[in-house]
Short mmCIF file of C-alpha atoms and ligand atoms in Angstrom, two decimals:
data_model
loop_
_atom_site.label_atom_id
_atom_site.label_comp_id
_atom_site.label_asym_id
_atom_site.label_seq_id
_atom_site.Cartn_x
_atom_site.Cartn_y
_atom_site.Cartn_z
CA MET A 11 -29.71 -2.81 -24.53
CA PHE A 12 -26.00 -2.66 -23.87
CA ASP A 13 -25.03 -0.07 -26.56
CA ARG A 14 -24.81 2.74 -24.02
CA ILE A 15 -22.31 0.71 -21.97
CA GLU A 16 -18.99 2.67 -21.94
CA HIS A 17 -15.64 1.09 -23.06
CA TYR A 18 -13.31 0.46 -20.14
CA ALA A 19 -9.87 1.50 -21.18
CA GLY A 20 -8.21 -0.97 -18.67
CA ASP A 21 -6.24 -0.42 -15.50
CA PRO A 22 -2.98 1.52 -15.97
CA ILE A 23 -1.05 -0.82 -13.43
CA LEU A 24 -2.92 -4.24 -14.01
CA GLY A 25 -3.17 -3.66 -17.74
CA LEU A 26 0.64 -3.62 -18.00
CA VAL A 27 0.77 -7.24 -16.65
CA SER A 28 -1.01 -8.74 -19.56
CA GLN A 29 0.89 -6.62 -22.05
CA PHE A 30 4.15 -7.71 -20.44
CA VAL A 31 3.18 -11.50 -20.47
CA ALA A 32 2.39 -11.09 -24.22
CA ASP A 33 5.76 -9.29 -24.99
CA GLU A 34 8.16 -11.48 -26.83
CA ASN A 35 11.33 -9.50 -25.93
CA PRO A 36 13.72 -11.95 -24.25
CA ASN A 37 15.08 -9.18 -22.18
CA LYS A 38 11.72 -7.85 -20.83
CA VAL A 39 11.64 -6.64 -17.27
CA ASN A 40 8.42 -5.83 -15.37
CA LEU A 41 8.83 -2.81 -13.15
CA GLY A 42 5.26 -1.95 -13.41
CA ILE A 43 3.15 -3.63 -10.74
CA GLY A 44 4.13 -3.44 -7.15
CA VAL A 45 5.34 -6.99 -6.65
CA TYR A 46 8.61 -8.02 -5.00
CA TYR A 47 10.92 -10.26 -6.96
CA ASP A 48 14.03 -11.80 -5.50
CA GLU A 49 17.47 -11.80 -6.77
CA ASP A 50 16.73 -14.43 -9.28
CA GLY A 51 13.70 -12.56 -10.73
CA LYS A 52 11.21 -14.83 -8.85
CA MET A 53 8.34 -14.02 -6.64
CA PRO A 54 9.29 -15.78 -3.38
CA VAL A 55 7.28 -17.89 -1.11
CA LEU A 56 8.32 -17.01 2.42
CA GLU A 57 9.57 -19.78 4.48
CA CYS A 58 7.22 -18.91 7.29
CA VAL A 59 4.39 -19.14 4.82
CA LYS A 60 5.56 -22.59 3.78
CA THR A 61 5.49 -23.81 7.45
CA ALA A 62 1.98 -22.39 7.78
CA GLU A 63 0.77 -23.99 4.59
CA GLU A 64 2.10 -27.46 5.78
CA ARG A 65 0.23 -27.14 9.06
CA ILE A 66 -2.99 -26.16 6.99
CA ALA A 67 -2.66 -28.99 4.61
CA ASP A 68 -1.97 -31.78 7.16
CA PRO A 69 -4.67 -33.04 7.51
CA ILE A 70 -6.59 -31.55 4.59
CA LYS A 71 -9.71 -30.02 6.40
CA PRO A 72 -13.28 -29.00 5.44
CA ARG A 73 -13.75 -25.46 4.30
CA PRO A 74 -16.73 -23.80 6.23
CA TYR A 75 -17.61 -20.31 5.66
CA LEU A 76 -15.53 -17.92 7.79
CA PRO A 77 -17.43 -15.33 9.98
CA MET A 78 -18.11 -12.11 8.09
CA GLN A 79 -15.52 -10.41 10.05
CA GLY A 80 -12.87 -13.10 9.21
CA LEU A 81 -10.85 -15.18 11.56
CA ALA A 82 -10.11 -13.89 15.20
CA GLY A 83 -6.37 -14.64 14.79
CA HIS A 84 -6.20 -12.72 11.55
CA ARG A 85 -7.86 -9.71 13.04
CA LYS A 86 -5.60 -9.91 16.17
CA GLY A 87 -2.57 -10.23 13.82
CA CYS A 88 -3.71 -6.94 12.13
CA GLN A 89 -4.09 -5.09 15.37
CA ASP A 90 -0.97 -6.28 16.94
CA LEU A 91 1.12 -5.30 13.85
CA LEU A 92 -0.49 -1.83 13.39
CA PHE A 93 -0.83 -0.62 17.00
CA GLY A 94 1.74 -2.66 18.82
CA ALA A 95 0.77 -5.89 20.81
CA ASP A 96 0.75 -4.12 24.12
CA ALA A 97 -1.05 -0.98 22.91
CA ALA A 98 -3.64 0.64 25.41
CA VAL A 99 -6.14 1.19 22.79
CA LEU A 100 -6.28 -2.62 22.21
CA GLN A 101 -6.58 -3.43 25.96
CA GLU A 102 -9.28 -0.78 26.09
CA GLU A 103 -11.00 -2.53 23.11
CA ARG A 104 -11.40 0.54 21.23
CA VAL A 105 -10.47 -0.71 17.91
CA ALA A 106 -12.95 -2.45 15.60
CA THR A 107 -10.98 -4.71 13.20
CA ILE A 108 -12.28 -6.98 10.44
CA ALA A 109 -10.26 -9.11 7.98
CA THR A 110 -10.56 -7.95 4.48
CA ILE A 111 -10.12 -9.12 0.78
CA GLY A 112 -6.55 -7.42 0.59
CA GLY A 113 -6.10 -3.73 1.12
CA SER A 114 -8.39 -2.92 -1.73
CA GLY A 115 -11.19 -4.73 0.11
CA ALA A 116 -10.46 -2.77 3.25
CA LEU A 117 -10.61 0.51 1.38
CA LYS A 118 -13.84 -0.45 -0.23
CA VAL A 119 -15.61 -1.49 3.00
CA GLY A 120 -14.16 1.69 4.71
CA ALA A 121 -15.45 3.82 1.83
CA GLU A 122 -19.00 2.25 1.97
CA PHE A 123 -19.09 2.75 5.67
CA ILE A 124 -17.99 6.43 5.30
CA ASN A 125 -20.57 6.99 2.56
CA GLN A 126 -23.28 5.64 4.78
CA TRP A 127 -22.30 7.22 8.03
CA PHE A 128 -20.69 10.53 6.97
CA PRO A 129 -22.60 11.32 3.72
CA ASP A 130 -21.30 14.89 3.50
CA ALA A 131 -17.62 13.93 3.90
CA GLU A 132 -15.35 14.42 0.82
CA CYS A 133 -12.29 12.37 0.53
CA TYR A 134 -8.85 14.02 0.03
CA VAL A 135 -6.10 11.94 -1.59
CA SER A 136 -2.40 12.91 -2.25
CA ASP A 137 -1.36 14.33 -5.59
CA PRO A 138 -0.37 11.82 -6.91
CA THR A 139 -1.81 8.64 -5.27
CA TRP A 140 -2.35 5.09 -6.15
CA GLY A 141 -4.95 5.27 -8.78
CA ASN A 142 -7.30 2.79 -7.11
CA HIS A 143 -7.68 5.08 -4.05
CA ILE A 144 -9.54 7.50 -6.21
CA ALA A 145 -11.56 4.72 -8.06
CA ILE A 146 -12.66 2.92 -4.90
CA PHE A 147 -13.88 6.08 -3.12
CA GLU A 148 -15.61 7.43 -6.28
CA GLY A 149 -17.07 4.03 -6.63
CA SER A 150 -18.64 4.49 -3.28
CA ASN A 151 -20.21 7.90 -4.29
CA ILE A 152 -17.68 9.96 -2.39
CA THR A 153 -16.33 13.20 -3.89
CA VAL A 154 -12.56 12.78 -4.26
CA LYS A 155 -10.16 15.83 -4.18
CA LYS A 156 -6.50 16.12 -4.16
CA TYR A 157 -4.15 17.60 -1.49
CA PRO A 158 -0.71 18.72 -2.83
CA TYR A 159 2.03 16.11 -2.18
CA TYR A 160 4.92 15.72 -4.48
CA ASP A 161 7.02 18.19 -6.38
CA LYS A 162 8.46 16.64 -9.39
CA ALA A 163 11.04 19.48 -9.98
CA THR A 164 12.74 18.89 -6.61
CA ASN A 165 11.57 15.41 -5.91
CA SER A 166 10.32 16.33 -2.54
CA VAL A 167 7.18 16.69 -0.55
CA ARG A 168 5.21 19.93 -1.03
CA PHE A 169 4.74 20.11 2.71
CA ASP A 170 3.69 23.73 3.21
CA ASP A 171 1.10 23.38 0.40
CA MET A 172 -0.12 20.24 1.93
CA ILE A 173 -0.62 21.77 5.38
CA ALA A 174 -2.38 24.89 3.70
CA CYS A 175 -4.72 22.53 1.89
CA LEU A 176 -5.54 20.49 5.14
CA LYS A 177 -6.28 23.77 6.92
CA GLY A 178 -8.94 24.52 4.19
CA MET A 179 -10.91 21.20 4.66
CA ASN A 180 -14.10 20.78 6.41
CA LYS A 181 -15.09 18.91 9.59
CA ASN A 182 -15.25 15.22 8.93
CA ASP A 183 -13.56 15.31 5.51
CA VAL A 184 -11.53 12.16 5.09
CA VAL A 185 -7.76 12.49 4.44
CA LEU A 186 -6.29 9.46 2.93
CA LEU A 187 -2.53 9.06 3.99
CA HIS A 188 0.16 6.69 3.33
CA PRO A 189 2.03 5.92 6.66
CA CYS A 190 5.01 4.61 4.86
CA CYS A 191 6.37 3.79 1.45
CA HIS A 192 4.11 6.32 -0.43
CA ASN A 193 2.69 4.80 -3.57
CA PRO A 194 3.57 5.92 -6.18
CA THR A 195 6.34 8.50 -5.18
CA GLY A 196 8.25 6.56 -2.53
CA MET A 197 8.76 9.75 -0.76
CA ASP A 198 7.50 9.81 2.92
CA LEU A 199 6.93 12.41 5.55
CA THR A 200 9.37 12.79 8.41
CA GLN A 201 8.19 12.15 11.95
CA ALA A 202 8.21 15.81 12.72
CA GLN A 203 6.11 16.45 9.55
CA TRP A 204 3.68 13.71 10.66
CA ASP A 205 3.31 15.47 14.00
CA GLU A 206 2.41 18.59 12.26
CA VAL A 207 -0.10 16.88 9.80
CA LEU A 208 -1.77 15.12 12.72
CA ASP A 209 -2.06 18.35 14.71
CA VAL A 210 -3.93 20.02 11.73
CA ILE A 211 -6.10 17.13 11.23
CA LYS A 212 -6.98 17.25 15.01
CA ALA A 213 -7.61 20.97 14.94
CA GLY A 214 -9.83 20.53 11.92
CA GLU A 215 -11.83 17.50 13.23
CA LEU A 216 -10.86 15.74 9.97
CA ILE A 217 -10.95 11.86 9.73
CA PRO A 218 -7.57 10.32 8.87
CA PHE A 219 -7.64 7.10 6.79
CA MET A 220 -4.29 5.59 6.69
CA ASP A 221 -3.44 3.02 3.99
CA ILE A 222 -0.52 0.86 4.90
CA ALA A 223 0.35 -1.68 2.26
CA TYR A 224 4.14 -1.85 2.69
CA GLN A 225 4.76 -2.14 6.44
CA GLY A 226 8.28 -3.32 7.01
CA PHE A 227 9.62 -2.17 3.68
CA GLY A 228 10.48 1.33 4.83
CA GLU A 229 12.50 1.47 8.11
CA ASP A 230 11.02 -1.37 10.27
CA MET A 231 7.80 -2.66 11.37
CA ASP A 232 7.35 -0.26 14.30
CA THR A 233 8.82 2.85 12.65
CA ASP A 234 6.56 2.37 9.50
CA ALA A 235 3.57 2.51 11.91
CA TYR A 236 4.70 5.88 13.48
CA ALA A 237 1.86 7.85 12.03
CA ILE A 238 -0.77 5.40 13.10
CA ARG A 239 0.38 4.96 16.63
CA LYS A 240 0.78 8.85 17.01
CA ALA A 241 -2.64 9.43 15.87
CA VAL A 242 -3.87 6.86 18.45
CA ASP A 243 -1.78 8.53 21.17
CA MET A 244 -3.46 11.94 20.14
CA GLY A 245 -6.97 10.39 20.58
CA LEU A 246 -8.03 10.84 17.00
CA PRO A 247 -10.51 8.73 15.37
CA LEU A 248 -8.78 6.72 12.58
CA PHE A 249 -9.36 4.26 9.73
CA VAL A 250 -6.59 1.90 9.00
CA SER A 251 -6.47 -0.32 5.91
CA ASN A 252 -3.66 -2.83 5.82
CA SER A 253 -2.46 -5.33 3.39
CA PHE A 254 -0.41 -8.61 3.56
CA SER A 255 -0.09 -8.85 -0.23
CA LYS A 256 3.48 -7.65 -0.19
CA ASN A 257 4.97 -8.35 3.29
CA LEU A 258 3.61 -11.97 3.34
CA SER A 259 4.24 -12.30 -0.53
CA LEU A 260 0.59 -13.41 -0.69
CA TYR A 261 -0.64 -11.40 -3.39
CA GLY A 262 -3.38 -13.66 -4.89
CA GLU A 263 -4.69 -14.79 -1.46
CA ARG A 264 -6.24 -11.18 -0.96
CA VAL A 265 -5.47 -10.79 2.66
CA GLY A 266 -5.68 -7.58 4.57
CA GLY A 267 -7.72 -5.76 7.35
CA LEU A 268 -9.67 -2.71 8.20
CA SER A 269 -9.40 -1.21 11.59
CA VAL A 270 -11.35 1.64 12.93
CA VAL A 271 -10.17 3.34 16.17
CA CYS A 272 -12.99 4.65 18.22
CA PRO A 273 -13.24 6.98 21.35
CA THR A 274 -14.93 4.22 23.37
CA LYS A 275 -15.55 0.59 23.53
CA GLU A 276 -19.13 0.90 23.00
CA GLU A 277 -18.59 2.95 19.78
CA ALA A 278 -16.11 0.29 18.66
CA GLU A 279 -18.65 -2.38 19.13
CA ARG A 280 -21.25 -0.52 17.04
CA VAL A 281 -18.73 0.28 14.38
CA PHE A 282 -17.62 -3.43 14.30
CA GLY A 283 -21.29 -4.39 13.86
CA GLN A 284 -21.68 -2.03 10.88
CA LEU A 285 -18.46 -3.06 9.24
CA THR A 286 -19.57 -6.70 9.50
CA PHE A 287 -22.93 -5.85 7.94
CA THR A 288 -21.17 -4.01 5.18
CA VAL A 289 -19.15 -7.05 4.45
CA ARG A 290 -22.23 -9.23 4.24
CA ARG A 291 -23.90 -6.87 1.63
CA ILE A 292 -20.80 -6.91 -0.52
CA TYR A 293 -19.26 -10.23 -0.37
CA SER A 294 -20.62 -12.11 2.76
CA SER A 295 -17.38 -13.40 4.25
CA PRO A 296 -13.71 -13.46 3.46
CA PRO A 297 -11.92 -16.40 1.77
CA SER A 298 -10.35 -18.81 4.35
CA HIS A 299 -6.98 -19.96 3.10
CA GLY A 300 -5.07 -16.76 3.30
CA GLY A 301 -6.75 -15.86 6.51
CA HIS A 302 -5.39 -19.10 8.01
CA VAL A 303 -1.96 -18.32 6.91
CA VAL A 304 -2.05 -14.90 8.44
CA ASP A 305 -3.41 -16.32 11.53
CA ILE A 306 -0.71 -19.00 11.95
CA VAL A 307 2.27 -16.76 11.03
CA MET A 308 1.10 -13.65 13.07
CA ASN A 309 0.34 -15.64 16.29
CA ASP A 310 3.24 -18.04 16.43
CA ASP A 311 6.16 -16.42 18.01
CA ALA A 312 8.79 -18.22 16.14
CA LEU A 313 7.26 -18.01 12.75
CA HIS A 314 6.55 -14.34 13.44
CA GLU A 315 10.16 -13.67 14.26
CA GLN A 316 11.03 -15.51 11.10
CA TRP A 317 8.64 -13.47 9.01
CA VAL A 318 10.03 -10.25 10.21
CA GLY A 319 13.51 -11.38 9.15
CA GLU A 320 12.20 -12.37 5.74
CA VAL A 321 10.65 -8.97 5.25
CA TYR A 322 13.71 -7.17 6.39
CA ALA A 323 15.71 -9.22 3.85
CA MET A 324 13.46 -8.11 1.02
CA ARG A 325 13.72 -4.42 2.30
CA ASP A 326 17.44 -4.65 2.42
CA ARG A 327 17.73 -5.98 -1.18
CA ILE A 328 15.44 -3.24 -2.43
CA LYS A 329 17.67 -0.51 -0.75
CA ALA A 330 20.71 -2.20 -2.20
CA MET A 331 19.30 -1.98 -5.66
CA ARG A 332 18.41 1.70 -5.11
CA SER A 333 22.01 2.41 -4.22
CA LYS A 334 23.30 0.49 -7.16
CA LEU A 335 21.00 2.10 -9.70
CA GLN A 336 21.83 5.44 -8.49
CA ALA A 337 25.58 4.69 -8.74
CA VAL A 338 25.31 3.34 -12.24
CA LEU A 339 23.05 6.32 -13.46
CA GLU A 340 25.27 8.98 -11.99
CA GLU A 341 28.07 7.46 -13.84
CA LYS A 342 26.22 7.18 -17.20
CA VAL A 343 24.23 10.50 -16.96
CA PRO A 344 26.67 12.78 -14.99
CA ASN A 345 24.73 16.00 -15.58
CA GLN A 346 21.58 14.76 -13.67
CA ASN A 347 20.81 14.08 -10.06
CA PHE A 348 19.57 10.57 -9.10
CA ASP A 349 19.76 10.91 -5.34
CA TYR A 350 15.99 10.68 -5.27
CA LEU A 351 16.38 6.83 -5.67
CA THR A 352 17.91 6.57 -2.22
CA ARG A 353 15.74 9.28 -0.57
CA GLN A 354 12.62 7.35 -1.55
CA ASN A 355 11.24 4.40 0.39
CA GLY A 356 9.68 1.08 -0.26
CA MET A 357 9.01 -0.66 -3.51
CA PHE A 358 8.52 2.46 -5.70
CA SER A 359 10.51 5.15 -7.19
CA PHE A 360 9.07 8.09 -9.05
CA THR A 361 11.66 8.51 -11.78
CA GLY A 362 10.28 11.65 -13.39
CA LEU A 363 10.53 10.11 -16.83
CA THR A 364 8.05 11.61 -19.40
CA PRO A 365 5.29 9.29 -20.65
CA GLU A 366 7.14 9.22 -23.93
CA GLN A 367 10.43 8.13 -22.28
CA VAL A 368 8.39 5.27 -20.37
CA GLU A 369 6.83 4.27 -23.73
CA ARG A 370 10.28 4.10 -25.37
CA LEU A 371 11.59 1.88 -22.50
CA ARG A 372 8.69 -0.48 -23.21
CA ALA A 373 8.77 -0.52 -26.89
CA GLU A 374 12.48 -0.59 -27.50
CA TYR A 375 13.87 -2.31 -24.37
CA GLY A 376 10.86 -4.32 -23.01
CA ILE A 377 11.08 -2.46 -19.74
CA TYR A 378 7.74 -1.79 -18.23
CA MET A 379 6.97 1.05 -15.85
CA VAL A 380 3.74 2.76 -15.08
CA SER A 381 3.16 5.73 -17.35
CA ASN A 382 3.31 8.21 -14.41
CA SER A 383 7.01 7.18 -14.28
CA ARG A 384 6.61 4.96 -11.26
CA MET A 385 9.22 2.17 -11.24
CA CYS A 386 9.01 -0.88 -9.01
CA VAL A 387 12.49 -1.01 -7.57
CA ALA A 388 11.89 -4.67 -6.30
CA GLY A 389 11.92 -5.79 -9.80
CA LEU A 390 15.71 -5.07 -10.13
CA ASN A 391 18.36 -7.51 -9.71
CA SER A 392 22.07 -7.97 -10.31
CA ASP A 393 21.36 -9.55 -13.82
CA ASN A 394 19.12 -6.85 -15.08
CA ILE A 395 20.32 -3.62 -13.31
CA ASP A 396 22.92 -2.58 -15.99
CA TYR A 397 20.54 -3.30 -18.79
CA ILE A 398 17.83 -1.04 -17.17
CA ALA A 399 20.40 1.61 -16.22
CA ASN A 400 21.70 1.61 -19.89
CA ALA A 401 18.18 1.85 -21.19
CA MET A 402 17.23 4.73 -18.88
CA ALA A 403 20.42 6.59 -19.66
CA ALA A 404 19.70 6.29 -23.45
CA VAL A 405 16.14 7.59 -23.25
CA LEU A 406 17.12 10.30 -20.79
CA GLN A 407 19.90 11.62 -23.05
CA ASP A 408 18.23 11.47 -26.52
C1 LMR B 18 0.49 -1.65 -7.25
O1 LMR B 18 0.45 -0.37 -6.83
O2 LMR B 18 1.26 -1.83 -8.12
C2 LMR B 18 -0.13 -2.73 -6.44
O3 LMR B 18 -0.69 -2.30 -5.30
C3 LMR B 18 -0.87 -3.58 -7.32
C4 LMR B 18 -2.22 -2.91 -7.69
O4 LMR B 18 -3.23 -3.60 -7.37
O5 LMR B 18 -2.28 -1.79 -8.36
#
């Protein structure tokens, strides 16, 4: 009966975690998965989250089902962060927002909605993109194609090729975009480039779907949302999936949101109803604990301010690690250019290492990166950076 079931080869990112855990190398370093570790190599519990947890736990309360769309305060927290608390589009009630099971849950609900209501739409993702983008949209029976994005030879964006590709897309095709901290390359568009991309999207009547999982890790909370807010100002319809996994360090709580910006309040109400129904058909309602943490931190002024400071401290430490790694590598491998490390943003750097070099780092040094050469810079610290730089220099020079 099950003999025709195909083997699952495992996930190229999550699969590395179990490999890493089983590795007995005492010097092992996990630079695979996109997780922030602090200077001591530990995943932090943010102070603002600790305070929220204390409020939730005192007294311990019953756990009713949440509404299908999640807590109102969680949804408002997503909206204020993405669009700006005073945004006209929010006052006009033109945004349908639901709380979701992480960013992946937001993408899944969005993909199901698109497949139901725009069945002819194809989805274009950047080449390369986060692998799960492709898996989620294909899993919702949507044809996924790629638009040119990254040039490995020059470590820069293939902007003209990207624009040419956008111009060839059909009305209502979905364009999946990373507003900041592109995953996996770390290479973002400039604001002038965003303006041009959005002009082409508007002219072609395409549907932008912006996936923002690293807000606050690029420049700052508002600048990182530039593309989202510009699209809204231009009157575009827009899907936004957001995640609190990284910027609240709440990976396992699975907290995120899906927002759909609509031309009118009436359309937003109908879209909201259909998103809610989509949730009911897949998982009924989101889990409550993480939703309460988001609600408390996002809607308490003092905690919110503390949170922003904590995110910026993580951002700054990553930037410092980028500069340090660049300096050490330039010294050790003088004939190569490593300035890509500080030109890229967010948690990831596309190192350009070959799959064989990545495998050597794992096998000989216990250093784990994704086979496409993506390194999670947030796993570097003062204790391991020389070890990593030496290992990279060794595999690059052999
Ligand atoms: C990553 O890109 O490493 C993270 O978003 C974790 C994941 O689910 O892949």
